[in-house]
């Protein structure tokens, strides 16, 4: 996974969301298809995709998909 667009594609493919690249900067609360269950499922997907643990505490504090991506790849 190289960009936040890859993260969005991963979510769309595995979570059944309908996210667009411009959603990367929108607050998660503004995304109609987003909820806490999707967030937890995304954490699991990221750990599988990256083949390592991701910083769950940082991801839970993230307000956008871009922040989630940054937390996951810079850990």
PDB file of C-alpha atoms in Angstrom:
ATOM      1  CA  UNK A   1       0.000   0.000   0.000  1.00  0.00           C
ATOM      2  CA  UNK A   2       1.653   3.170  -1.208  1.00  0.00           C
ATOM      3  CA  UNK A   3      -0.938   5.950  -1.007  1.00  0.00           C
ATOM      4  CA  UNK A   4      -4.142   6.888   0.749  1.00  0.00           C
ATOM      5  CA  UNK A   5      -5.926   6.046  -2.517  1.00  0.00           C
ATOM      6  CA  UNK A   6      -4.725   2.461  -2.012  1.00  0.00           C
ATOM      7  CA  UNK A   7      -6.277   2.561   1.463  1.00  0.00           C
ATOM      8  CA  UNK A   8      -9.563   3.776  -0.012  1.00  0.00           C
ATOM      9  CA  UNK A   9      -9.486   1.018  -2.630  1.00  0.00           C
ATOM     10  CA  UNK A  10      -8.833  -1.539   0.095  1.00  0.00           C
ATOM     11  CA  UNK A  11     -11.822  -0.264   2.089  1.00  0.00           C
ATOM     12  CA  UNK A  12     -14.070  -0.257  -0.949  1.00  0.00           C
ATOM     13  CA  UNK A  13     -13.077  -3.779  -1.919  1.00  0.00           C
ATOM     14  CA  UNK A  14     -13.242  -5.400   1.510  1.00  0.00           C
ATOM     15  CA  UNK A  15     -15.670  -3.256   3.511  1.00  0.00           C
ATOM     16  CA  UNK A  16     -18.206  -2.561   0.796  1.00  0.00           C
ATOM     17  CA  UNK A  17     -17.793   1.200   1.096  1.00  0.00           C
ATOM     18  CA  UNK A  18     -18.156   3.583  -1.816  1.00  0.00           C
ATOM     19  CA  UNK A  19     -15.368   6.023  -1.021  1.00  0.00           C
ATOM     20  CA  UNK A  20     -13.689   8.394  -3.472  1.00  0.00           C
ATOM     21  CA  UNK A  21     -10.116   9.762  -3.340  1.00  0.00           C
ATOM     22  CA  UNK A  22     -11.404  13.174  -2.236  1.00  0.00           C
ATOM     23  CA  UNK A  23     -12.899  11.499   0.857  1.00  0.00           C
ATOM     24  CA  UNK A  24      -9.365  11.143   2.232  1.00  0.00           C
ATOM     25  CA  UNK A  25      -9.556  14.628   3.745  1.00  0.00           C
ATOM     26  CA  UNK A  26     -13.176  14.565   4.893  1.00  0.00           C
ATOM     27  CA  UNK A  27     -13.928  14.016   8.563  1.00  0.00           C
ATOM     28  CA  UNK A  28     -14.887  10.389   9.155  1.00  0.00           C
ATOM     29  CA  UNK A  29     -18.142  11.548  10.758  1.00  0.00           C
ATOM     30  CA  UNK A  30     -19.104  13.137   7.414  1.00  0.00           C
ATOM     31  CA  UNK A  31     -18.745   9.893   5.450  1.00  0.00           C
ATOM     32  CA  UNK A  32     -22.198   8.326   5.158  1.00  0.00           C
ATOM     33  CA  UNK A  33     -20.815   4.822   4.745  1.00  0.00           C
ATOM     34  CA  UNK A  34     -18.424   5.016   7.702  1.00  0.00           C
ATOM     35  CA  UNK A  35     -18.890   3.715  11.237  1.00  0.00           C
ATOM     36  CA  UNK A  36     -16.860   2.304  14.117  1.00  0.00           C
ATOM     37  CA  UNK A  37     -17.244  -1.261  12.860  1.00  0.00           C
ATOM     38  CA  UNK A  38     -15.656  -0.282   9.548  1.00  0.00           C
ATOM     39  CA  UNK A  39     -12.820   1.368  11.445  1.00  0.00           C
ATOM     40  CA  UNK A  40     -12.063  -1.807  13.384  1.00  0.00           C
ATOM     41  CA  UNK A  41     -12.332  -3.931  10.260  1.00  0.00           C
ATOM     42  CA  UNK A  42      -9.966  -1.525   8.494  1.00  0.00           C
ATOM     43  CA  UNK A  43      -7.393  -1.922  11.273  1.00  0.00           C
ATOM     44  CA  UNK A  44      -7.442  -5.675  10.710  1.00  0.00           C
ATOM     45  CA  UNK A  45      -7.158  -5.228   6.940  1.00  0.00           C
ATOM     46  CA  UNK A  46      -4.230  -2.848   7.343  1.00  0.00           C
ATOM     47  CA  UNK A  47      -2.367  -5.276   9.565  1.00  0.00           C
ATOM     48  CA  UNK A  48      -2.860  -8.013   6.995  1.00  0.00           C
ATOM     49  CA  UNK A  49      -1.924  -5.765   4.071  1.00  0.00           C
ATOM     50  CA  UNK A  50       1.173  -4.349   5.778  1.00  0.00           C
ATOM     51  CA  UNK A  51       2.117  -7.685   7.409  1.00  0.00           C
ATOM     52  CA  UNK A  52       2.700  -6.019  10.763  1.00  0.00           C
ATOM     53  CA  UNK A  53       0.774  -4.465  13.643  1.00  0.00           C
ATOM     54  CA  UNK A  54      -0.500  -0.919  13.213  1.00  0.00           C
ATOM     55  CA  UNK A  55      -0.761   1.673  16.010  1.00  0.00           C
ATOM     56  CA  UNK A  56      -4.390   1.188  16.986  1.00  0.00           C
ATOM     57  CA  UNK A  57      -4.391   4.061  19.498  1.00  0.00           C
ATOM     58  CA  UNK A  58      -3.226   6.515  16.817  1.00  0.00           C
ATOM     59  CA  UNK A  59      -5.691   5.183  14.281  1.00  0.00           C
ATOM     60  CA  UNK A  60      -8.561   5.539  16.755  1.00  0.00           C
ATOM     61  CA  UNK A  61      -7.629   9.209  17.200  1.00  0.00           C
ATOM     62  CA  UNK A  62      -7.507   9.882  13.463  1.00  0.00           C
ATOM     63  CA  UNK A  63     -10.230  12.144  12.071  1.00  0.00           C
ATOM     64  CA  UNK A  64      -9.743  11.379   8.361  1.00  0.00           C
ATOM     65  CA  UNK A  65      -8.776   8.471   6.148  1.00  0.00           C
ATOM     66  CA  UNK A  66      -5.615  10.387   5.327  1.00  0.00           C
ATOM     67  CA  UNK A  67      -4.685  10.477   9.009  1.00  0.00           C
ATOM     68  CA  UNK A  68      -5.420   6.745   9.308  1.00  0.00           C
ATOM     69  CA  UNK A  69      -3.152   6.049   6.348  1.00  0.00           C
ATOM     70  CA  UNK A  70      -0.356   8.216   7.764  1.00  0.00           C
ATOM     71  CA  UNK A  71      -0.566   6.527  11.163  1.00  0.00           C
ATOM     72  CA  UNK A  72      -0.509   3.071   9.581  1.00  0.00           C
ATOM     73  CA  UNK A  73       2.430   3.589   7.244  1.00  0.00           C
ATOM     74  CA  UNK A  74       4.665   5.672   9.503  1.00  0.00           C
ATOM     75  CA  UNK A  75       4.522   3.349  12.486  1.00  0.00           C
TER      76      UNK A  75
END
